[in-house]
Amino acid sequence: MPGTVLLLAASPVGRGCLVDAASVLPVLAAVPPAVLSGTDTANVVELADPLEPQAVLTRLRAAAAAPGPLTVYVVGQLQLDRRQRLPHLALARTTPATVRYTALPWHWIREELRLRPSGATTLLLDLHADHETWQWLRAGSPDPLNALDCGRNNAVYGRVAPPPARRTLAVPSYMRALATILRSGHRPPPDALHQQALARTAAEAAGSGAAAGADLVLTGPGPAAGDPHAVIAAAVQAGRHPDADALAARHEGAAAHAYGPASEEALHWTEVRADLAMFAGDPVRSCRAWLTVAEARLGAGQPPQSPAVEAAVDRAHHQWGRVRDTVPARELGAALAALRGRVPGRREGALDHVRRELSRLQTQG
């Protein structure tokens, strides 16, 4: 099956730029697509210094929907938004004051890669953090993958480097090393490729007299065999949607019994079932499940601006837009409008859109 490769290199324009992210794209572009992907054939999508987070989201969503193996190469810099202190990938227009609106929230990556088949997605990351984000990463869990969660089904390799010295523009040396290895025409397994790139990066740093060993190394090989998410994903790939939902429902019920219906453990499986309904072509059931998740999270005291709440309402909104039957569209739209009043999300005019569509539905028989 053909593979898909997404090359994303992003950094701010001007004084806020820490790394010359786009400089590595010509090196990666010189690698044959099949080698970048590790498949016989592959489609490559390249994003160089994108301007808008929604544009990146659209390309990421399309890549995630591809049925074959997906490899995502990301080069850029991490910054925290001042409101929620969540990590974002800075884009061309990003400044410290506008991170929330002009950068790509890191949790969008996790959300878009949900339920891809186990072992079918690999992320290779070369990131630099600004001073604030670096301190936040170092002060948190010793495993930076806890902060940069890319989803439980996906393999993640790479590094996060500290901010460079003032008036110095860093180079994506890890990704350059990785691309140089791939230009040989041979693609080792991801873990071996990662280790070779780390070794080459360390050797280059030592040769230039630069300090080595400060990077936070990202190593996450993905889920173990037998993980229920992998079993569910395989059922979806085979078109056995009722079987996938039945398995997820059993895990949802067990989690609700053990931890409570509003627990993170139970809500996770409700979210899985919402995604499964989407894959099965049932937007009514999917929208209703996402509305349930959003209400449960709000009822548990989570703020309307939290990523999990925003994601649930955004996904309910997206699925509602696919409902074609007037009666359920009216019912779900009324609930969505009430939620949008509390959770406006990041897309300007979302509540107005629901109200306009509801008004149109009222005129239909």
GROMACS .gro file of C-alpha atoms in nm:
model
  365
    1MET     CA    1   0.000   0.000   0.000
    2PRO     CA    2   0.142   0.345  -0.087
    3GLY     CA    3   0.277   0.549   0.200
    4THR     CA    4   0.219   0.916   0.282
    5VAL     CA    5   0.488   1.158   0.396
    6LEU     CA    6   0.420   1.497   0.551
    7LEU     CA    7   0.719   1.732   0.569
    8LEU     CA    8   0.647   2.026   0.800
    9ALA     CA    9   0.910   2.294   0.862
   10ALA     CA   10   0.794   2.603   1.049
   11SER     CA   11   0.943   2.896   1.237
   12PRO     CA   12   0.848   3.259   1.296
   13VAL     CA   13   0.960   3.539   1.071
   14GLY     CA   14   1.181   3.801   1.235
   15ARG     CA   15   1.350   3.829   1.571
   16GLY     CA   16   1.144   3.553   1.731
   17CYS     CA   17   1.298   3.288   1.504
   18LEU     CA   18   1.522   3.039   1.687
   19VAL     CA   19   1.590   2.783   1.415
   20ASP     CA   20   1.631   2.790   1.037
   21ALA     CA   21   1.368   2.519   0.999
   22ALA     CA   22   1.306   2.540   0.625
   23SER     CA   23   1.677   2.499   0.547
   24VAL     CA   24   1.646   2.123   0.590
   25LEU     CA   25   1.365   2.080   0.339
   26PRO     CA   26   1.591   2.071   0.029
   27VAL     CA   27   1.794   1.795   0.193
   28LEU     CA   28   1.480   1.595   0.275
   29ALA     CA   29   1.334   1.663  -0.070
   30ALA     CA   30   1.644   1.504  -0.226
   31VAL     CA   31   1.551   1.174  -0.060
   32PRO     CA   32   1.331   0.950  -0.279
   33PRO     CA   33   0.971   0.943  -0.150
   34ALA     CA   34   0.980   0.566  -0.104
   35VAL     CA   35   1.284   0.598   0.123
   36LEU     CA   36   1.124   0.879   0.326
   37SER     CA   37   0.823   0.654   0.378
   38GLY     CA   38   0.980   0.312   0.395
   39THR     CA   39   0.726   0.184   0.139
   40ASP     CA   40   0.749   0.089  -0.227
   41THR     CA   41   0.575   0.412  -0.332
   42ALA     CA   42   0.472   0.724  -0.142
   43ASN     CA   43   0.301   1.060  -0.176
   44VAL     CA   44   0.487   1.356  -0.025
   45VAL     CA   45   0.322   1.673   0.108
   46GLU     CA   46   0.556   1.960   0.193
   47LEU     CA   47   0.468   2.256   0.415
   48ALA     CA   48   0.740   2.523   0.433
   49ASP     CA   49   0.687   2.809   0.682
   50PRO     CA   50   0.306   2.792   0.674
   51LEU     CA   51   0.115   3.100   0.785
   52GLU     CA   52  -0.210   2.967   0.934
   53PRO     CA   53  -0.267   2.685   1.186
   54GLN     CA   54  -0.592   2.591   1.013
   55ALA     CA   55  -0.405   2.534   0.686
   56VAL     CA   56  -0.164   2.298   0.863
   57LEU     CA   57  -0.457   2.124   1.030
   58THR     CA   58  -0.622   2.065   0.691
   59ARG     CA   59  -0.308   1.901   0.549
   60LEU     CA   60  -0.251   1.700   0.865
   61ARG     CA   61  -0.613   1.579   0.861
   62ALA     CA   62  -0.584   1.469   0.499
   63ALA     CA   63  -0.258   1.286   0.569
   64ALA     CA   64  -0.410   1.112   0.871
   65ALA     CA   65  -0.699   0.990   0.655
   66ALA     CA   66  -0.465   0.811   0.413
   67PRO     CA   67  -0.503   0.434   0.452
   68GLY     CA   68  -0.135   0.337   0.421
   69PRO     CA   69   0.168   0.405   0.642
   70LEU     CA   70   0.216   0.769   0.742
   71THR     CA   71   0.550   0.933   0.827
   72VAL     CA   72   0.548   1.289   0.963
   73TYR     CA   73   0.871   1.491   0.970
   74VAL     CA   74   0.844   1.806   1.184
   75VAL     CA   75   1.112   2.074   1.219
   76GLY     CA   76   1.053   2.394   1.412
   77GLN     CA   77   1.028   2.560   1.748
   78LEU     CA   78   0.803   2.513   2.049
   79GLN     CA   79   0.638   2.796   2.239
   80LEU     CA   80   0.380   2.812   2.517
   81ASP     CA   81   0.063   3.014   2.492
   82ARG     CA   82   0.032   3.267   2.773
   83ARG     CA   83  -0.326   3.174   2.858
   84GLN     CA   84  -0.305   2.799   2.915
   85ARG     CA   85   0.069   2.733   2.895
   86LEU     CA   86   0.025   2.455   2.641
   87PRO     CA   87   0.293   2.370   2.382
   88HIS     CA   88   0.245   2.497   2.026
   89LEU     CA   89   0.448   2.468   1.708
   90ALA     CA   90   0.530   2.827   1.611
   91LEU     CA   91   0.436   2.929   1.257
   92ALA     CA   92   0.549   3.218   1.039
   93ARG     CA   93   0.330   3.483   1.205
   94THR     CA   94   0.374   3.362   1.562
   95THR     CA   95   0.490   3.603   1.832
   96PRO     CA   96   0.500   3.539   2.208
   97ALA     CA   97   0.176   3.737   2.247
   98THR     CA   98  -0.015   3.559   1.969
   99VAL     CA   99   0.081   3.194   2.018
  100ARG     CA  100  -0.275   3.081   2.090
  101TYR     CA  101  -0.405   3.220   1.761
  102THR     CA  102  -0.113   3.195   1.518
  103ALA     CA  103   0.066   2.873   1.619
  104LEU     CA  104  -0.034   2.507   1.585
  105PRO     CA  105  -0.148   2.358   1.918
  106TRP     CA  106   0.054   2.043   1.974
  107HIS     CA  107  -0.253   1.853   2.091
  108TRP     CA  108  -0.406   1.898   1.743
  109ILE     CA  109  -0.145   1.654   1.617
  110ARG     CA  110  -0.255   1.395   1.870
  111GLU     CA  111  -0.624   1.453   1.793
  112GLU     CA  112  -0.581   1.414   1.417
  113LEU     CA  113  -0.381   1.093   1.447
  114ARG     CA  114  -0.633   0.922   1.673
  115LEU     CA  115  -0.715   0.562   1.588
  116ARG     CA  116  -0.474   0.524   1.304
  117PRO     CA  117  -0.370   0.157   1.291
  118SER     CA  118  -0.104   0.051   1.536
  119GLY     CA  119   0.241   0.072   1.381
  120ALA     CA  120   0.116   0.270   1.079
  121THR     CA  121   0.231   0.616   1.194
  122THR     CA  122   0.580   0.743   1.271
  123LEU     CA  123   0.674   1.095   1.376
  124LEU     CA  124   1.031   1.220   1.345
  125LEU     CA  125   1.081   1.550   1.528
  126ASP     CA  126   1.359   1.808   1.543
  127LEU     CA  127   1.238   2.086   1.770
  128HIS     CA  128   1.394   2.384   1.946
  129ALA     CA  129   1.226   2.538   2.249
  130ASP     CA  130   1.231   2.900   2.354
  131HIS     CA  131   1.355   2.976   2.705
  132GLU     CA  132   1.012   2.961   2.871
  133THR     CA  133   0.915   2.636   2.702
  134TRP     CA  134   1.253   2.479   2.776
  135GLN     CA  135   1.216   2.554   3.147
  136TRP     CA  136   0.861   2.415   3.138
  137LEU     CA  137   0.978   2.093   2.973
  138ARG     CA  138   1.266   2.050   3.216
  139ALA     CA  139   1.048   2.119   3.519
  140GLY     CA  140   0.785   1.864   3.419
  141SER     CA  141   0.806   1.490   3.380
  142PRO     CA  142   1.150   1.345   3.300
  143ASP     CA  143   0.991   1.202   2.985
  144PRO     CA  144   0.921   1.494   2.746
  145LEU     CA  145   0.682   1.270   2.550
  146ASN     CA  146   0.434   1.316   2.834
  147ALA     CA  147   0.422   1.686   2.746
  148LEU     CA  148   0.443   1.631   2.369
  149ASP     CA  149   0.183   1.358   2.350
  150CYS     CA  150   0.136   1.243   1.989
  151GLY     CA  151  -0.112   0.962   2.056
  152ARG     CA  152  -0.079   0.615   2.196
  153ASN     CA  153  -0.085   0.439   1.858
  154ASN     CA  154   0.209   0.626   1.707
  155ALA     CA  155   0.587   0.586   1.715
  156VAL     CA  156   0.776   0.907   1.799
  157TYR     CA  157   1.149   0.974   1.765
  158GLY     CA  158   1.357   1.289   1.771
  159ARG     CA  159   1.487   1.557   2.003
  160VAL     CA  160   1.400   1.890   2.163
  161ALA     CA  161   1.698   2.126   2.179
  162PRO     CA  162   1.740   2.419   2.419
  163PRO     CA  163   1.722   2.775   2.287
  164PRO     CA  164   2.039   2.885   2.105
  165ALA     CA  165   2.259   3.168   2.224
  166ARG     CA  166   2.126   3.519   2.169
  167ARG     CA  167   2.150   3.649   1.812
  168THR     CA  168   2.222   3.292   1.699
  169LEU     CA  169   2.005   3.097   1.459
  170ALA     CA  170   2.010   2.725   1.532
  171VAL     CA  171   2.022   2.462   1.260
  172PRO     CA  172   1.809   2.144   1.261
  173SER     CA  173   2.113   1.921   1.291
  174TYR     CA  174   1.920   1.608   1.397
  175MET     CA  175   1.694   1.625   1.091
  176ARG     CA  176   1.988   1.705   0.864
  177ALA     CA  177   2.168   1.398   0.997
  178LEU     CA  178   1.859   1.188   0.945
  179ALA     CA  179   1.818   1.314   0.586
  180THR     CA  180   2.184   1.250   0.512
  181ILE     CA  181   2.146   0.890   0.626
  182LEU     CA  182   1.837   0.843   0.410
  183ARG     CA  183   2.005   0.988   0.103
  184SER     CA  184   2.207   0.669   0.088
  185GLY     CA  185   1.888   0.508  -0.043
  186HIS     CA  186   1.850   0.276   0.256
  187ARG     CA  187   1.595   0.336   0.533
  188PRO     CA  188   1.676   0.154   0.856
  189PRO     CA  189   1.396   0.076   1.099
  190PRO     CA  190   1.286   0.396   1.277
  191ASP     CA  191   1.457   0.317   1.606
  192ALA     CA  192   1.788   0.240   1.432
  193LEU     CA  193   1.752   0.550   1.213
  194HIS     CA  194   1.692   0.757   1.525
  195GLN     CA  195   2.000   0.622   1.702
  196GLN     CA  196   2.219   0.678   1.395
  197ALA     CA  197   2.095   1.036   1.362
  198LEU     CA  198   2.163   1.104   1.731
  199ALA     CA  199   2.515   0.965   1.698
  200ARG     CA  200   2.588   1.172   1.389
  201THR     CA  201   2.449   1.486   1.556
  202ALA     CA  202   2.665   1.433   1.864
  203ALA     CA  203   2.974   1.376   1.651
  204GLU     CA  204   2.912   1.696   1.452
  205ALA     CA  205   2.860   1.893   1.774
  206ALA     CA  206   3.184   1.759   1.919
  207GLY     CA  207   3.370   1.842   1.599
  208SER     CA  208   3.249   2.201   1.606
  209GLY     CA  209   3.324   2.246   1.973
  210ALA     CA  210   2.956   2.292   2.059
  211ALA     CA  211   2.810   2.162   2.382
  212ALA     CA  212   2.655   1.816   2.348
  213GLY     CA  213   2.411   1.620   2.559
  214ALA     CA  214   2.172   1.905   2.646
  215ASP     CA  215   1.892   1.787   2.417
  216LEU     CA  216   1.582   1.610   2.543
  217VAL     CA  217   1.564   1.288   2.344
  218LEU     CA  218   1.225   1.163   2.228
  219THR     CA  219   1.193   0.786   2.200
  220GLY     CA  220   0.850   0.627   2.186
  221PRO     CA  221   0.817   0.307   1.979
  222GLY     CA  222   0.435   0.294   2.000
  223PRO     CA  223   0.193   0.045   2.159
  224ALA     CA  224   0.279  -0.310   2.251
  225ALA     CA  225   0.125  -0.601   2.064
  226GLY     CA  226  -0.225  -0.683   2.184
  227ASP     CA  227  -0.313  -0.324   2.276
  228PRO     CA  228  -0.695  -0.297   2.244
  229HIS     CA  229  -0.660   0.018   2.036
  230ALA     CA  230  -0.458  -0.177   1.781
  231VAL     CA  231  -0.725  -0.450   1.770
  232ILE     CA  232  -0.999  -0.190   1.722
  233ALA     CA  233  -0.802  -0.010   1.452
  234ALA     CA  234  -0.752  -0.339   1.267
  235ALA     CA  235  -1.126  -0.405   1.279
  236VAL     CA  236  -1.194  -0.060   1.134
  237GLN     CA  237  -0.942  -0.117   0.856
  238ALA     CA  238  -1.117  -0.444   0.773
  239GLY     CA  239  -1.457  -0.271   0.762
  240ARG     CA  240  -1.586  -0.454   1.071
  241HIS     CA  241  -1.732  -0.141   1.229
  242PRO     CA  242  -1.990  -0.314   1.457
  243ASP     CA  243  -1.714  -0.538   1.599
  244ALA     CA  244  -1.491  -0.237   1.664
  245ASP     CA  245  -1.768  -0.048   1.842
  246ALA     CA  246  -1.869  -0.352   2.048
  247LEU     CA  247  -1.511  -0.394   2.172
  248ALA     CA  248  -1.481  -0.024   2.255
  249ALA     CA  249  -1.820  -0.035   2.432
  250ARG     CA  250  -1.700  -0.319   2.654
  251HIS     CA  251  -1.392  -0.119   2.754
  252GLU     CA  252  -1.609   0.189   2.809
  253GLY     CA  253  -1.841  -0.003   3.038
  254ALA     CA  254  -1.556  -0.159   3.233
  255ALA     CA  255  -1.389   0.180   3.281
  256ALA     CA  256  -1.717   0.342   3.390
  257HIS     CA  257  -1.774   0.063   3.643
  258ALA     CA  258  -1.420   0.082   3.780
  259TYR     CA  259  -1.360   0.458   3.778
  260GLY     CA  260  -1.697   0.627   3.721
  261PRO     CA  261  -1.872   0.737   3.399
  262ALA     CA  262  -1.711   1.085   3.407
  263SER     CA  263  -1.359   0.955   3.466
  264GLU     CA  264  -1.080   1.009   3.215
  265GLU     CA  265  -1.063   0.633   3.164
  266ALA     CA  266  -1.431   0.608   3.068
  267LEU     CA  267  -1.439   0.931   2.864
  268HIS     CA  268  -1.143   0.811   2.662
  269TRP     CA  269  -1.347   0.515   2.541
  270THR     CA  270  -1.649   0.736   2.474
  271GLU     CA  271  -1.420   0.942   2.251
  272VAL     CA  272  -1.300   0.626   2.077
  273ARG     CA  273  -1.661   0.530   2.009
  274ALA     CA  274  -1.730   0.878   1.871
  275ASP     CA  275  -1.444   0.831   1.627
  276LEU     CA  276  -1.565   0.484   1.538
  277ALA     CA  277  -1.910   0.621   1.454
  278MET     CA  278  -1.742   0.873   1.224
  279PHE     CA  279  -1.548   0.597   1.049
  280ALA     CA  280  -1.870   0.399   1.014
  281GLY     CA  281  -2.040   0.694   0.841
  282ASP     CA  282  -2.282   0.767   1.128
  283PRO     CA  283  -2.244   1.142   1.200
  284VAL     CA  284  -2.553   1.151   1.424
  285ARG     CA  285  -2.409   0.898   1.666
  286SER     CA  286  -2.064   1.055   1.646
  287CYS     CA  287  -2.194   1.407   1.711
  288ARG     CA  288  -2.405   1.289   2.003
  289ALA     CA  289  -2.107   1.109   2.159
  290TRP     CA  290  -1.884   1.417   2.130
  291LEU     CA  291  -2.156   1.634   2.286
  292THR     CA  292  -2.174   1.384   2.573
  293VAL     CA  293  -1.798   1.402   2.623
  294ALA     CA  294  -1.797   1.782   2.623
  295GLU     CA  295  -2.083   1.805   2.872
  296ALA     CA  296  -1.919   1.547   3.099
  297ARG     CA  297  -1.588   1.732   3.098
  298LEU     CA  298  -1.754   2.065   3.170
  299GLY     CA  299  -1.963   1.903   3.442
  300ALA     CA  300  -1.644   1.769   3.600
  301GLY     CA  301  -1.511   2.123   3.629
  302GLN     CA  302  -1.280   2.135   3.327
  303PRO     CA  303  -1.258   2.491   3.189
  304PRO     CA  304  -1.415   2.572   2.850
  305GLN     CA  305  -1.068   2.660   2.714
  306SER     CA  306  -0.913   2.324   2.798
  307PRO     CA  307  -0.788   2.129   2.493
  308ALA     CA  308  -1.004   1.825   2.567
  309VAL     CA  309  -1.323   2.033   2.594
  310GLU     CA  310  -1.244   2.243   2.285
  311ALA     CA  311  -1.160   1.930   2.085
  312ALA     CA  312  -1.486   1.758   2.184
  313VAL     CA  313  -1.701   2.057   2.084
  314ASP     CA  314  -1.507   2.112   1.761
  315ARG     CA  315  -1.551   1.749   1.664
  316ALA     CA  316  -1.922   1.757   1.752
  317HIS     CA  317  -1.955   2.065   1.532
  318HIS     CA  318  -1.772   1.896   1.245
  319GLN     CA  319  -1.990   1.585   1.263
  320TRP     CA  320  -2.310   1.790   1.294
  321GLY     CA  321  -2.223   1.952   0.963
  322ARG     CA  322  -2.243   1.605   0.804
  323VAL     CA  323  -2.592   1.522   0.935
  324ARG     CA  324  -2.839   1.523   0.645
  325ASP     CA  325  -3.165   1.433   0.822
  326THR     CA  326  -3.348   1.744   0.939
  327VAL     CA  327  -3.495   1.612   1.264
  328PRO     CA  328  -3.170   1.493   1.427
  329ALA     CA  329  -2.989   1.796   1.283
  330ARG     CA  330  -3.229   2.028   1.466
  331GLU     CA  331  -3.202   1.832   1.790
  332LEU     CA  332  -2.823   1.812   1.786
  333GLY     CA  333  -2.788   2.168   1.660
  334ALA     CA  334  -2.979   2.307   1.957
  335ALA     CA  335  -2.751   2.121   2.197
  336LEU     CA  336  -2.444   2.232   2.001
  337ALA     CA  337  -2.553   2.596   2.005
  338ALA     CA  338  -2.588   2.585   2.383
  339LEU     CA  339  -2.241   2.435   2.410
  340ARG     CA  340  -2.089   2.683   2.165
  341GLY     CA  341  -2.215   2.963   2.388
  342ARG     CA  342  -1.988   2.825   2.661
  343VAL     CA  343  -1.706   2.689   2.441
  344PRO     CA  344  -1.651   2.924   2.144
  345GLY     CA  345  -1.327   2.750   2.044
  346ARG     CA  346  -1.051   2.897   1.830
  347ARG     CA  347  -1.239   2.941   1.503
  348GLU     CA  348  -1.398   3.282   1.483
  349GLY     CA  349  -1.772   3.276   1.414
  350ALA     CA  350  -1.838   2.914   1.517
  351LEU     CA  351  -2.144   3.002   1.726
  352ASP     CA  352  -2.283   3.227   1.451
  353HIS     CA  353  -2.244   2.939   1.206
  354VAL     CA  354  -2.452   2.706   1.425
  355ARG     CA  355  -2.723   2.969   1.469
  356ARG     CA  356  -2.742   3.036   1.094
  357GLU     CA  357  -2.769   2.666   1.014
  358LEU     CA  358  -3.034   2.616   1.282
  359SER     CA  359  -3.235   2.905   1.141
  360ARG     CA  360  -3.216   2.745   0.795
  361LEU     CA  361  -3.324   2.408   0.936
  362GLN     CA  362  -3.630   2.566   1.100
  363THR     CA  363  -3.758   2.668   0.755
  364GLN     CA  364  -3.738   2.312   0.625
  365GLY     CA  365  -4.021   2.068   0.654
   0.00000   0.00000   0.00000
